[in-house]
Coordinates of C-alpha atoms in Angstrom, one line a residue:
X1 CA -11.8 -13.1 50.1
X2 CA -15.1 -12.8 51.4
X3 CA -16.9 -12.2 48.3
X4 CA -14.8 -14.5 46.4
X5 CA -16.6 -17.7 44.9
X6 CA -14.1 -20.6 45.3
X7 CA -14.1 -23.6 43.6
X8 CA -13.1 -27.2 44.4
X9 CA -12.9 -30.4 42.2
X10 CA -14.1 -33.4 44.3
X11 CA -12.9 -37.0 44.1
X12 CA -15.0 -40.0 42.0
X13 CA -16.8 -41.3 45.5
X14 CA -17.3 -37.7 47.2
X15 CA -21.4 -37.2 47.4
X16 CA -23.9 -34.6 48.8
X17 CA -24.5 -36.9 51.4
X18 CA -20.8 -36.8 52.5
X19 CA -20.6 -33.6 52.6
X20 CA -23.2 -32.8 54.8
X21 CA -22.3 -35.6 57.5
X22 CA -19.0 -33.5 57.3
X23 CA -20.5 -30.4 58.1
X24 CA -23.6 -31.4 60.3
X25 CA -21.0 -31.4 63.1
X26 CA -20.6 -27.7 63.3
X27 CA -23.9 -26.6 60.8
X28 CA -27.5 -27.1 60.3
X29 CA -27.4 -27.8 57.1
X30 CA -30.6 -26.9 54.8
X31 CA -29.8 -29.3 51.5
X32 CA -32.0 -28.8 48.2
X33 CA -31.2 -31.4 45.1
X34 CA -32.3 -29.8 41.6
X35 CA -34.0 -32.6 39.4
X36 CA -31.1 -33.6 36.7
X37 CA -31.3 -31.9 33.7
X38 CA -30.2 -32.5 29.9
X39 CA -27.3 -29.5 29.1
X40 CA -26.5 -29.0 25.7
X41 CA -23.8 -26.8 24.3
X42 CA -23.7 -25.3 21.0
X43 CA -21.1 -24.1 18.6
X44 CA -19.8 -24.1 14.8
X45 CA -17.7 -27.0 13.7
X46 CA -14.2 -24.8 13.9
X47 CA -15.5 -23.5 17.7
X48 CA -16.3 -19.8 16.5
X49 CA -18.1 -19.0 19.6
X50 CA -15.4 -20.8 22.0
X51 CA -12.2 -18.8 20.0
X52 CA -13.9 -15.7 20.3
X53 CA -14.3 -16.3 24.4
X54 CA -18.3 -17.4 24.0
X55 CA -20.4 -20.2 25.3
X56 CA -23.9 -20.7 23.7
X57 CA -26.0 -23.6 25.6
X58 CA -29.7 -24.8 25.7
X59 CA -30.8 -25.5 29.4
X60 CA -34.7 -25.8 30.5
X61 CA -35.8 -24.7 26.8
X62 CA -33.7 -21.6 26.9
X63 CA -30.6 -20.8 24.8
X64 CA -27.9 -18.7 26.5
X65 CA -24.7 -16.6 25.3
X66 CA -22.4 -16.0 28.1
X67 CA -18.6 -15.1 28.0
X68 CA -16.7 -18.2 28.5
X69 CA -15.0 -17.2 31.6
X70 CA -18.1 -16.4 33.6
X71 CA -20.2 -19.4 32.7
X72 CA -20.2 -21.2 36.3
X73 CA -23.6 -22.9 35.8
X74 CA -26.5 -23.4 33.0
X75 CA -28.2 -21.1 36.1
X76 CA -26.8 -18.5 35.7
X77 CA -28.9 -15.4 35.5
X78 CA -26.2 -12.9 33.8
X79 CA -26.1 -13.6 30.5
X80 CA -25.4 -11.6 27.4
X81 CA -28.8 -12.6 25.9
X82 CA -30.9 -15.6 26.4
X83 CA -33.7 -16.8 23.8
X84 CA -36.6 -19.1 24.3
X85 CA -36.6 -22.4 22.2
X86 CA -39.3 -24.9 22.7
X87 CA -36.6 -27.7 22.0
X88 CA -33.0 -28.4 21.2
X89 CA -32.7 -28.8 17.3
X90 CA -29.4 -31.1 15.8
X91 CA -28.9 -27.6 13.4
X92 CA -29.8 -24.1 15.4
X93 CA -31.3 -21.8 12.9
X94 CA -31.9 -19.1 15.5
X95 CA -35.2 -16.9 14.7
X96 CA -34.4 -13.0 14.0
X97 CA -33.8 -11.8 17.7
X98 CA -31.0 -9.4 19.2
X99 CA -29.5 -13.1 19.9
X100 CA -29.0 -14.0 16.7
X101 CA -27.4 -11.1 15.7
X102 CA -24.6 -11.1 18.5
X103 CA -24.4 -15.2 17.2
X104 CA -24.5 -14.4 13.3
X105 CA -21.6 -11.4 13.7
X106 CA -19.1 -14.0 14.9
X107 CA -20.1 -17.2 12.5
X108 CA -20.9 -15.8 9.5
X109 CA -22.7 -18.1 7.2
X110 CA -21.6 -21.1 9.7
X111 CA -24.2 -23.0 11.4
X112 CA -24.7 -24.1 15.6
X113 CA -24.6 -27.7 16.1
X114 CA -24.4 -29.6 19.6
X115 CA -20.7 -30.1 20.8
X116 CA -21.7 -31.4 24.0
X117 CA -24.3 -33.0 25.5
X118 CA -24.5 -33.8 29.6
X119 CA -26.6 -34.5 32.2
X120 CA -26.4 -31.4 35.0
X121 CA -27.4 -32.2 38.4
X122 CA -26.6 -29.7 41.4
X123 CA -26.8 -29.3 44.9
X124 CA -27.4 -26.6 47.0
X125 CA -26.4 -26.6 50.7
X126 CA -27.1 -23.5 52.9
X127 CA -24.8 -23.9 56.6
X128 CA -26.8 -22.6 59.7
X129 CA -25.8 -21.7 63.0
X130 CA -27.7 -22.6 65.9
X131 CA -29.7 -19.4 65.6
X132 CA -30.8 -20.1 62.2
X133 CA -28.5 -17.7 61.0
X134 CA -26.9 -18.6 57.0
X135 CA -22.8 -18.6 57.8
X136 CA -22.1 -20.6 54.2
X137 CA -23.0 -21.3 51.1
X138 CA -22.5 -24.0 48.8
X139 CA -22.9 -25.7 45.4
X140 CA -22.2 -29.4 44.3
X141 CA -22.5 -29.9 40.8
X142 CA -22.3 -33.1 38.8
X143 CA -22.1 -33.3 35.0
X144 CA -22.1 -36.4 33.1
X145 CA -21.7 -37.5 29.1
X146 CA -24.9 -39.4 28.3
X147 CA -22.4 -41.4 25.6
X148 CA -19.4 -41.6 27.8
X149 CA -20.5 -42.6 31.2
X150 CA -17.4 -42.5 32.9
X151 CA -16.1 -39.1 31.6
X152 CA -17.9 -37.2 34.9
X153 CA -17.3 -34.0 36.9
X154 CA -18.1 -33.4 40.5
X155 CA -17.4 -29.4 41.3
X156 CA -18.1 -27.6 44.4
X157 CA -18.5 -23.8 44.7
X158 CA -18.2 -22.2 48.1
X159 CA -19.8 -19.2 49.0
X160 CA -18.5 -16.6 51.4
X161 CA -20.4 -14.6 53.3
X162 CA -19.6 -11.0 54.2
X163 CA -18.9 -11.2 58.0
X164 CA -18.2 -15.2 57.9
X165 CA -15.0 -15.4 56.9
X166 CA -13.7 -17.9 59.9
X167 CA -16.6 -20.1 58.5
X168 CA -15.1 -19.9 55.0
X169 CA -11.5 -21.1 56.4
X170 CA -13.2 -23.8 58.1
X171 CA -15.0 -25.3 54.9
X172 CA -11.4 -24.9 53.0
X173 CA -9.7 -26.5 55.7
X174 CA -12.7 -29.5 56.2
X175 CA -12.4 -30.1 51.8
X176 CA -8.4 -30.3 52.0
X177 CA -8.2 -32.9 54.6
X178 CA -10.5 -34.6 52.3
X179 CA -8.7 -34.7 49.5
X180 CA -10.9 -32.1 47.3
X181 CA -8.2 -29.6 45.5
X182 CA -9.2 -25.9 44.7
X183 CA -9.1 -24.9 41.2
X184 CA -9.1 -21.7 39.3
X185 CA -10.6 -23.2 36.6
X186 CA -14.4 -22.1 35.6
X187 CA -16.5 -24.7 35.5
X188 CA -15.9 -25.4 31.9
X189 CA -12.0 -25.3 32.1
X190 CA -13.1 -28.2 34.7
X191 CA -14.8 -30.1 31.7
X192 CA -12.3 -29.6 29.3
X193 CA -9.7 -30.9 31.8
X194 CA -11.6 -34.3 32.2
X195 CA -12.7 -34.8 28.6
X196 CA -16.1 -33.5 28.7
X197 CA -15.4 -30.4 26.5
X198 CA -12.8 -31.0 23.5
X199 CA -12.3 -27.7 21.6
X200 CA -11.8 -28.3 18.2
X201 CA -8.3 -27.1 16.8
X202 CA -9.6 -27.0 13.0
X203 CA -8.5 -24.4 10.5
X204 CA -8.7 -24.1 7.1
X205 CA -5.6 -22.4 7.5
X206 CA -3.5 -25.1 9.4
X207 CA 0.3 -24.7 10.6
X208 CA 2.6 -27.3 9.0
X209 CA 5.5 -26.8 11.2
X210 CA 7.8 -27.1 8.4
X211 CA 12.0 -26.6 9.0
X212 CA 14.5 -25.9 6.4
X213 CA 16.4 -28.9 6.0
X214 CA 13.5 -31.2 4.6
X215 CA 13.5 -32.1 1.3
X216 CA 10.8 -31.0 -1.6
X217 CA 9.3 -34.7 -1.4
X218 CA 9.1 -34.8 2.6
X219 CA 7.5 -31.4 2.1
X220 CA 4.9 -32.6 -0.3
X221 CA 4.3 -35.4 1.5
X222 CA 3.7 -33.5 5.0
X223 CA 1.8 -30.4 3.3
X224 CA -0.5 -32.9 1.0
X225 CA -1.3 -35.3 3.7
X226 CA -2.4 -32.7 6.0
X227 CA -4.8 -30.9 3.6
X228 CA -6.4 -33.8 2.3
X229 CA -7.2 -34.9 6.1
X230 CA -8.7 -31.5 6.4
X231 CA -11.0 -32.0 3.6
X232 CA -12.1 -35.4 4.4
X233 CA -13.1 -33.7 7.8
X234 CA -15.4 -31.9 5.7
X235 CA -17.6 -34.9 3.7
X236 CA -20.0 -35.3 6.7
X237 CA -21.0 -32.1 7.0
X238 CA -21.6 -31.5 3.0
X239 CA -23.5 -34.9 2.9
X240 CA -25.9 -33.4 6.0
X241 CA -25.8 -30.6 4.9
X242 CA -25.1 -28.4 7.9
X243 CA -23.8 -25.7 6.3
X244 CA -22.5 -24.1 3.2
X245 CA -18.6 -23.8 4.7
X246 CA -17.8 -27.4 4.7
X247 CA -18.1 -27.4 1.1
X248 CA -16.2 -24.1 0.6
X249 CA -13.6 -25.5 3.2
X250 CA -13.5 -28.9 1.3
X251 CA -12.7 -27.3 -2.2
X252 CA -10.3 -24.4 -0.5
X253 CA -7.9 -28.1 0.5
X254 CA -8.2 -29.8 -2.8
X255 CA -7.3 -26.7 -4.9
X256 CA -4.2 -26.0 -2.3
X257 CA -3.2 -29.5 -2.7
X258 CA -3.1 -28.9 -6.9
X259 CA -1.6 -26.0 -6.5
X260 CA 1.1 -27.0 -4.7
X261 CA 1.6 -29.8 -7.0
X262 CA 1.8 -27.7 -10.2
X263 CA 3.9 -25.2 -8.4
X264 CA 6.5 -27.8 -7.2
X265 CA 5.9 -30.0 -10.2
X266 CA 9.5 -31.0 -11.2
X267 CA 9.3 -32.9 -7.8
X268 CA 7.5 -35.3 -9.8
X269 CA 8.0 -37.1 -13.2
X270 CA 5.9 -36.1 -15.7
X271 CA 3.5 -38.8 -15.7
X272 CA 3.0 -38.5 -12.0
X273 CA 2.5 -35.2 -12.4
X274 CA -0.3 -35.0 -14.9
X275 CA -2.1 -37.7 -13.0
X276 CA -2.2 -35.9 -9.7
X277 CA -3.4 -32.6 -11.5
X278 CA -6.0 -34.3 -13.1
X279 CA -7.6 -36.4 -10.2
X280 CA -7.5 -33.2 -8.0
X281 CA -9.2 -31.0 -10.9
X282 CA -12.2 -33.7 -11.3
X283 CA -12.6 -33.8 -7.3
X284 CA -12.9 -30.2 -7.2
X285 CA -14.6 -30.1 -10.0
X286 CA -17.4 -32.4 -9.1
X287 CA -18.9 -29.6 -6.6
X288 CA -18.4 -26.4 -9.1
X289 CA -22.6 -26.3 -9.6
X290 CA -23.9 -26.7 -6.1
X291 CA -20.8 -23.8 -4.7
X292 CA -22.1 -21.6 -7.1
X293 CA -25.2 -22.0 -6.4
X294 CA -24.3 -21.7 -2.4
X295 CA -22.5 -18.4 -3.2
X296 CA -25.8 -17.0 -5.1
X297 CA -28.1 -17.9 -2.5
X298 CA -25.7 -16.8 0.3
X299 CA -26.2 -13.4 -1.0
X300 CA -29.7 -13.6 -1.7
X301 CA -30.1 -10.4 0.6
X302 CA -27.1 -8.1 -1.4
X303 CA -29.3 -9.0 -5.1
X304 CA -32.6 -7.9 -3.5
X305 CA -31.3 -4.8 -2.2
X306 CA -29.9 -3.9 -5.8
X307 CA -33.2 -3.4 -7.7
X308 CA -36.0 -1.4 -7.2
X309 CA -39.5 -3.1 -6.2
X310 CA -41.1 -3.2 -9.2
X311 CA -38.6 -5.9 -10.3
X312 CA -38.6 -8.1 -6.9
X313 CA -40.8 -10.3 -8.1
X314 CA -39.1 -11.9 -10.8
X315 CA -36.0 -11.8 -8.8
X316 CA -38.6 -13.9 -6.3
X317 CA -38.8 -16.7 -9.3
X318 CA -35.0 -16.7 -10.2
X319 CA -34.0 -17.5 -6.3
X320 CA -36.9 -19.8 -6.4
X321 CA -35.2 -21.8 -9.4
X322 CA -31.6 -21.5 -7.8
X323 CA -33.0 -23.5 -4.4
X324 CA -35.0 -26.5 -6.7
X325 CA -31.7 -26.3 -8.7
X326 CA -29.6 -26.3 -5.2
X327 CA -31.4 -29.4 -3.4
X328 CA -30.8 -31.6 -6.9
X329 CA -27.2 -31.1 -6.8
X330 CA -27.0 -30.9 -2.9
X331 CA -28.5 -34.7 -3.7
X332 CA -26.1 -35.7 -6.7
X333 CA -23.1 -34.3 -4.1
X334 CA -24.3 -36.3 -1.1
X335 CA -24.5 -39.6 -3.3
X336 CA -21.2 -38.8 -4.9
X337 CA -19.2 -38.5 -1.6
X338 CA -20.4 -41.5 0.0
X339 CA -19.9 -44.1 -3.3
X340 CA -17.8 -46.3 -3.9
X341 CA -15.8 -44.9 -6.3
X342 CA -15.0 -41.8 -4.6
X343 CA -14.0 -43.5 -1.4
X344 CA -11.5 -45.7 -3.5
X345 CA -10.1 -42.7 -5.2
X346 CA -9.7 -40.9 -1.8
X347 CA -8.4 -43.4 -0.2
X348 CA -5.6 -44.0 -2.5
X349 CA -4.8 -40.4 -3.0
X350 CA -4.3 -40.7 1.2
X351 CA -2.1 -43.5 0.3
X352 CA 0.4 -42.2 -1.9
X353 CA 1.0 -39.3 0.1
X354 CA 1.7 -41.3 3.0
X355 CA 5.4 -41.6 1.9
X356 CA 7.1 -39.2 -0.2
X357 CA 9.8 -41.7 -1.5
X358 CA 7.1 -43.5 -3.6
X359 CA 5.8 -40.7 -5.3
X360 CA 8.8 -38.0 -5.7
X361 CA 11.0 -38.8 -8.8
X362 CA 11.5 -35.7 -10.4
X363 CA 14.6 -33.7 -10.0
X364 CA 13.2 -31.2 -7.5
X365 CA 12.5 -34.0 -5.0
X366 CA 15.8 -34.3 -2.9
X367 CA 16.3 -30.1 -2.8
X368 CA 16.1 -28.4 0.6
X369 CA 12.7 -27.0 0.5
X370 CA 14.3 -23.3 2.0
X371 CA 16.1 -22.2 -1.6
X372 CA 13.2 -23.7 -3.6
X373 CA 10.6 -22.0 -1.7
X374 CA 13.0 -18.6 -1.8
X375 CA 12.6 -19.0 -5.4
X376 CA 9.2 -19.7 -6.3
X377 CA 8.0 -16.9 -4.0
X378 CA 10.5 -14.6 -5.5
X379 CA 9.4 -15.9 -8.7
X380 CA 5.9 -16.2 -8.0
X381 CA 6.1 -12.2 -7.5
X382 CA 8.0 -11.2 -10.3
X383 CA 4.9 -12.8 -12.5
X384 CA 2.7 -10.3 -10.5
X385 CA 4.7 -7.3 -11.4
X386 CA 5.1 -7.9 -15.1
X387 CA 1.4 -8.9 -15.6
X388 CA 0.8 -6.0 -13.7
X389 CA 2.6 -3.5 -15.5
X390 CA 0.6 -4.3 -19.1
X391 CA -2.4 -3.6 -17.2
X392 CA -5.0 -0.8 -19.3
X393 CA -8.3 0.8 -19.6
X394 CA -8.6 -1.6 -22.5
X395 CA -7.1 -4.9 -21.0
X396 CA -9.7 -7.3 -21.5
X397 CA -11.4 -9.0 -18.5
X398 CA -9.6 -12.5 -18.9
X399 CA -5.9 -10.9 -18.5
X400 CA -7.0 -9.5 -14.6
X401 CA -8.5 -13.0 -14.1
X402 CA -5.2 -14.1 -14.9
X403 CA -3.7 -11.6 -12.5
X404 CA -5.8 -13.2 -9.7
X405 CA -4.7 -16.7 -10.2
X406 CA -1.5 -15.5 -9.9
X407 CA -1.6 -13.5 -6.7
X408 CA -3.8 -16.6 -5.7
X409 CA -0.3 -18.8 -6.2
X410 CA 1.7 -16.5 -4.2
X411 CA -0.7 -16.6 -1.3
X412 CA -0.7 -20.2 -1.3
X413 CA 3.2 -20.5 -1.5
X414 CA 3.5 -18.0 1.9
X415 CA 1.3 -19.6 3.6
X416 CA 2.8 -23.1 2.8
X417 CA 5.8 -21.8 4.0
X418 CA 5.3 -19.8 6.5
X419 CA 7.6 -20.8 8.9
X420 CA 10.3 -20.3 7.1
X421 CA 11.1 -17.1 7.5
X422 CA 10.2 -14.3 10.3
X423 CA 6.5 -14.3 11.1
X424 CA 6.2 -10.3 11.4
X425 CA 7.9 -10.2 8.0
X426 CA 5.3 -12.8 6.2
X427 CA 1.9 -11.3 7.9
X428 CA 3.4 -7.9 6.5
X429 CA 3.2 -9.5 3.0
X430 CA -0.1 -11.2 3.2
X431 CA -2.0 -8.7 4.7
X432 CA -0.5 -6.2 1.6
X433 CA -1.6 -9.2 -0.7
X434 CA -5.0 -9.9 0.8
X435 CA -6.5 -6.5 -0.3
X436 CA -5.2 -6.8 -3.6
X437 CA -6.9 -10.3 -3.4
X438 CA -10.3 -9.0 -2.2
X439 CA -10.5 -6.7 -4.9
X440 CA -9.6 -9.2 -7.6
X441 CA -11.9 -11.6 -6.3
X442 CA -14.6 -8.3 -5.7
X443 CA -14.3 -8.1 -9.7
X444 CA -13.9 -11.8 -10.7
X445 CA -16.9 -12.6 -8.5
X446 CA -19.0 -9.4 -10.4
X447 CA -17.7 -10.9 -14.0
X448 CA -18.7 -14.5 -13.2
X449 CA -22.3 -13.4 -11.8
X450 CA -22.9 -11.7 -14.9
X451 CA -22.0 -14.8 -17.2
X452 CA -24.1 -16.9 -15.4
X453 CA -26.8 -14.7 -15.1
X454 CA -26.8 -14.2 -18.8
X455 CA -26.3 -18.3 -19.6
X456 CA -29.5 -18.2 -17.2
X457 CA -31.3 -16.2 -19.1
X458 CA -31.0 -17.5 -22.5
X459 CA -32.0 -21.3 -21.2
X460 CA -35.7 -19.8 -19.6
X461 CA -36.0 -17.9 -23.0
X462 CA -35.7 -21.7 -24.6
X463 CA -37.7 -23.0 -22.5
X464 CA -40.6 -20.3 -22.5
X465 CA -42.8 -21.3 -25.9
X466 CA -45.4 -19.0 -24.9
X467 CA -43.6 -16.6 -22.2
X468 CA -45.9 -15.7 -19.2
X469 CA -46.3 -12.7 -17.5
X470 CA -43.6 -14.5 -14.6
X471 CA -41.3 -15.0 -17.8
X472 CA -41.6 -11.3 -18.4
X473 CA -40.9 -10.4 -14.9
X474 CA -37.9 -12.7 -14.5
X475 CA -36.6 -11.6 -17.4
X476 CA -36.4 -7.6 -16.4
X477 CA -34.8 -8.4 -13.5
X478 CA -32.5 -10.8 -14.9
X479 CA -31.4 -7.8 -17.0
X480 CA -32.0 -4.7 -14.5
X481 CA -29.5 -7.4 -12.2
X482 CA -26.6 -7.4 -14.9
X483 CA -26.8 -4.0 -15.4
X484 CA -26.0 -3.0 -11.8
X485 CA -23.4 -5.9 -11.4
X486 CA -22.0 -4.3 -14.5
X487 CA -21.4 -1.1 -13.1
X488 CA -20.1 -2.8 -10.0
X489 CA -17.2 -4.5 -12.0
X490 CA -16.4 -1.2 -13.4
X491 CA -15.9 0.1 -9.8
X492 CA -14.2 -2.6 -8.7
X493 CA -11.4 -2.6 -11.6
X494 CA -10.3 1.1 -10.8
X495 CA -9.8 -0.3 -7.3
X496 CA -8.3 -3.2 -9.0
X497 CA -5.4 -1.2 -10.5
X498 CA -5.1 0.8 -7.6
X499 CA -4.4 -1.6 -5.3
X500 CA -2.0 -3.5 -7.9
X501 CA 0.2 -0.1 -8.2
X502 CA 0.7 -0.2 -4.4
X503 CA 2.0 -4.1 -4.5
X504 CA 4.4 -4.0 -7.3
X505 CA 5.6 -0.3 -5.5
X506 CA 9.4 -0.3 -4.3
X507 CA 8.7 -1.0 -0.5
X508 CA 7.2 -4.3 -1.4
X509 CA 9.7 -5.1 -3.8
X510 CA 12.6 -4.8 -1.8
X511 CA 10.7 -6.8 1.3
X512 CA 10.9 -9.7 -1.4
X513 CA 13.8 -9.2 -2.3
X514 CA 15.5 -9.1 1.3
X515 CA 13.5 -12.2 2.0
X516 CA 13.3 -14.4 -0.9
X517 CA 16.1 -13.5 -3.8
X518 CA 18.4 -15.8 -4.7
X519 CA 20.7 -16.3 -7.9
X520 CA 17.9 -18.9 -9.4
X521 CA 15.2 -17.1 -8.9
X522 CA 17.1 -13.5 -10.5
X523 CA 17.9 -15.6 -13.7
X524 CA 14.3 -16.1 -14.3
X525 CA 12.9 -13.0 -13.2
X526 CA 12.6 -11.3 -16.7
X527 CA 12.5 -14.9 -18.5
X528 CA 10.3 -16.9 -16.8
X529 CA 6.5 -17.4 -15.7
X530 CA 4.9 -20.5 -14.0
X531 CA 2.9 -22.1 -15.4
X532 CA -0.7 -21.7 -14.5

């Protein structure tokens, strides 16, 4: 106990001041106030840092890194790193540094904004005997929300000294009759407790607690609504442009929400049905350009390190092009989401899904969602295994694309319902299913860079009347660039068909069928595909 820090959370009116008239009757009490100070924490907008056990905050024009359950003050000396920064920016781009690569491992191609903002005042109060000896120690620190006033913390650390352990009994004793509690909490589990932290709980991957007795609409209803909240949390952040995962988070919802509409279409009449499809296709649609674009400039880096130097510097002008072309549609996207139109269309999208009853009239919408998700998933994989089995050296490109939609389908219709069925069971089958996905998507990725890469190339050739020596230079790399990603797509299609055996193989095969078979979804197994 006598090295052990304790903490206490004080009540609303406990001061400095009161504390020291409570221990000036036994202590000299040597009391030093440190100025107030702006404290600013930083993380990702789904709380990377936080999930993963980190704090990041900017105090006296330094950021920190420090494991979430050691933080005890923006003082503190033991950090993981710590990085001098003039000011506090709205979006931390953090300057090459050992810093930012701890940061970048953990959020990827996310980027640090402020979560919190507070003013941080402390305390500190050293208790002397009458011979000037130091018997205690404490710390009373106050933390404030500039934009919520009354959201405040008052936390007091006491200090043990080795040898001064009666003196340590004494302060506990002198703070309980006072009504201050001890806590285990750090100082930020303190925080989060009164409303001055709030964690997000965001996923792009959210659970939609789902039972077996609810009906196809009700499940519609719940799964639709959900997702379309999720990407309407994402419009600020693509309109400022924070970073490039709100608009790959915002497209992920809007194609989950089609998807589950196509794949549980006879919930809806026909008319309905068509008109959903199509208004999700032309939202999603809408930001095709400026993702692609994200995705090329994301791996800026990976292109470079393909060629040789001698043809960098056209590569130099084609990147250059991709950001003029970027910030255009970056604009066109930022007007789009915040018009009129697309608010209306939102908005009533929102509506509709608000209550199944309204929308569901087709002759899926009263079944219990547990046999109709048994058989689309049994289904779903059945479409794998015969696509799969026609599957040659000479199969043309489109039919693996194909493939890929498909596993895409069966991921989504897992994950929708998820909790369904045992949770050991399900991870078993996505994780099989997300490497077969990453090399699909490895290979569709490869084949769709080369298109455009090619459509690229032709429109500077029509543009260049009297080609430069940069036209020259663009074009070799261009075609050095296609050549390499070529020979990556070969790669990645033996991998492909590798990874394809291993799904449709007989373990997998019977997991499906132990979880999901059922007489429908047997009667259609050698007749029937869904419908892309």
């Amino acid at each position: 106990m006598e090295r052990q820090r304790l903490r206490y959370h004080l009540p609303k009116r406990f001061s400095a001041n009161k504390l020291q008239q409570l221990l000036n009757a036994k202590y000299q009490i040597n009391q030093q106030a440190l100025p107030s100070q702006t404290l600013i924490f930083y993380d990702t907008f789904e709380w990377l840092l936080w999930k993963k056990g980190l704090v990041c905050w900017y105090f006296q024009n330094q950021l920190n890194l420090q494991q979430r359950d050691l933080f005890s003050s923006p003082y503190d000396l033991y950090t993981f790193d710590r990085l001098e920064l003039p000011s506090p920016p709205e979006i931390l781009n953090i300057p090459p540094s050992t810093f930012a690569q701890k940061v970048q491992k953990i959020i990827k191609a996310r980027a640090l904004t402020p979560t919190v903002e507070v003013q941080f005042a402390s305390t500190l109060l050293d208790c002397k005997d009458s011979e000037g000896k130091t018997r205690l120690r404490l710390q009373l620190d106050t933390l404030q929300s500039q934009s919520q006033p009354r959201h405040k913390v008052k936390s007091l650390i006491v200090q043990p000294l080795k040898g001064y352990t009666t003196d340590a009994h004494f302060c506990q004793q002198l703070l309980t009759q006072n009504q201050c509690e001890q806590t285990s909490k750090t100082l930020l589990g303190e925080m989060e407790t009164h409303g001055l932290i709030q964690p997000s709980h965001y996923s792009i991957k959210p659970t939609f607690n789902l039972t077996p007795e609810l009906s196809v609409q009700e499940v519609i209803a719940k799964i639709t609504s959900q997702l379309l909240t999720l990407a309407r949390l994402n419009e600020t952040g693509i309109v400022n442009d924070i970073d490039i995962e709100f608009l790959h988070d915002y497209r992920v919802a809007l194609r989950k929400i089609r998807s589950l509409i196509t794949l549980l279409k006879h919930a809806f009449t026909t008319d309905k049905f068509n008109e959903l499809k199509t208004s999700f296709g032309e939202l999603g649609k809408q930001t095709n350009i400026l993702r692609d674009l994200d995705v090329y400039l994301n791996h800026q880096a990976d292109f470079t390190q393909l060629l040789p130097d001698s043809l960098q510097p056209g590569l130099n002008v084609l990147f250059t092009d991709f950001e003029q072309a970027r910030a255009q549609e970056q604009n066109k996207i930022k007007k789009h989401l915040k018009s009129r139109n697309y608010l209306k269309k939102i908005k009533q999208l929102e509506t509709q899904f608000q209550s199944s009853t309204s929308l569901c009239h087709g002759p899926l919408a009263n079944e219990p969602i547990i046999n109709v998700a048994k058989e689309r998933i049994y289904r779903q994989y059945h479409v794998i295994r015969k696509k799969s089995k026609r599957i040659t050296p000479e199969t043309p490109d489109e039919y693996v694309h194909d493939i890929r939609i498909a596993c895409k389908k069966l991921r989504y219709l897992l994950e929708f319902f998820s909790d369904l069925f045992p949770e050991n069971e399900i991870t078993k089958l996505v994780n099989a299913l997300k490497k077969l996905q990453d090399h699909l998507g490895l290979f569709n990725d490869l084949c769709v860079q080369q298109a455009f890469l090619q459509d690229y190339y032709y429109k500077q050739l029509k543009k260049a009347h009297h080609p430069t020596e940069e036209n020259y230079q663009l074009c070799l790399s261009v075609g050095g660039l296609i050549a390499v990603l070529y020979q990556k797509q070969l790669q990645a299609r033996i991998k492909v068909t590798d990874h394809l055996s291993s799904f449709i193989d007989k373990d997998v095969r019977l997991q499906i069928s132990h979880l999901f078979s059922t007489a429908e979804g047997e009667k259609h197994e050698n007749t029937c595909e869904l419908q892309h």
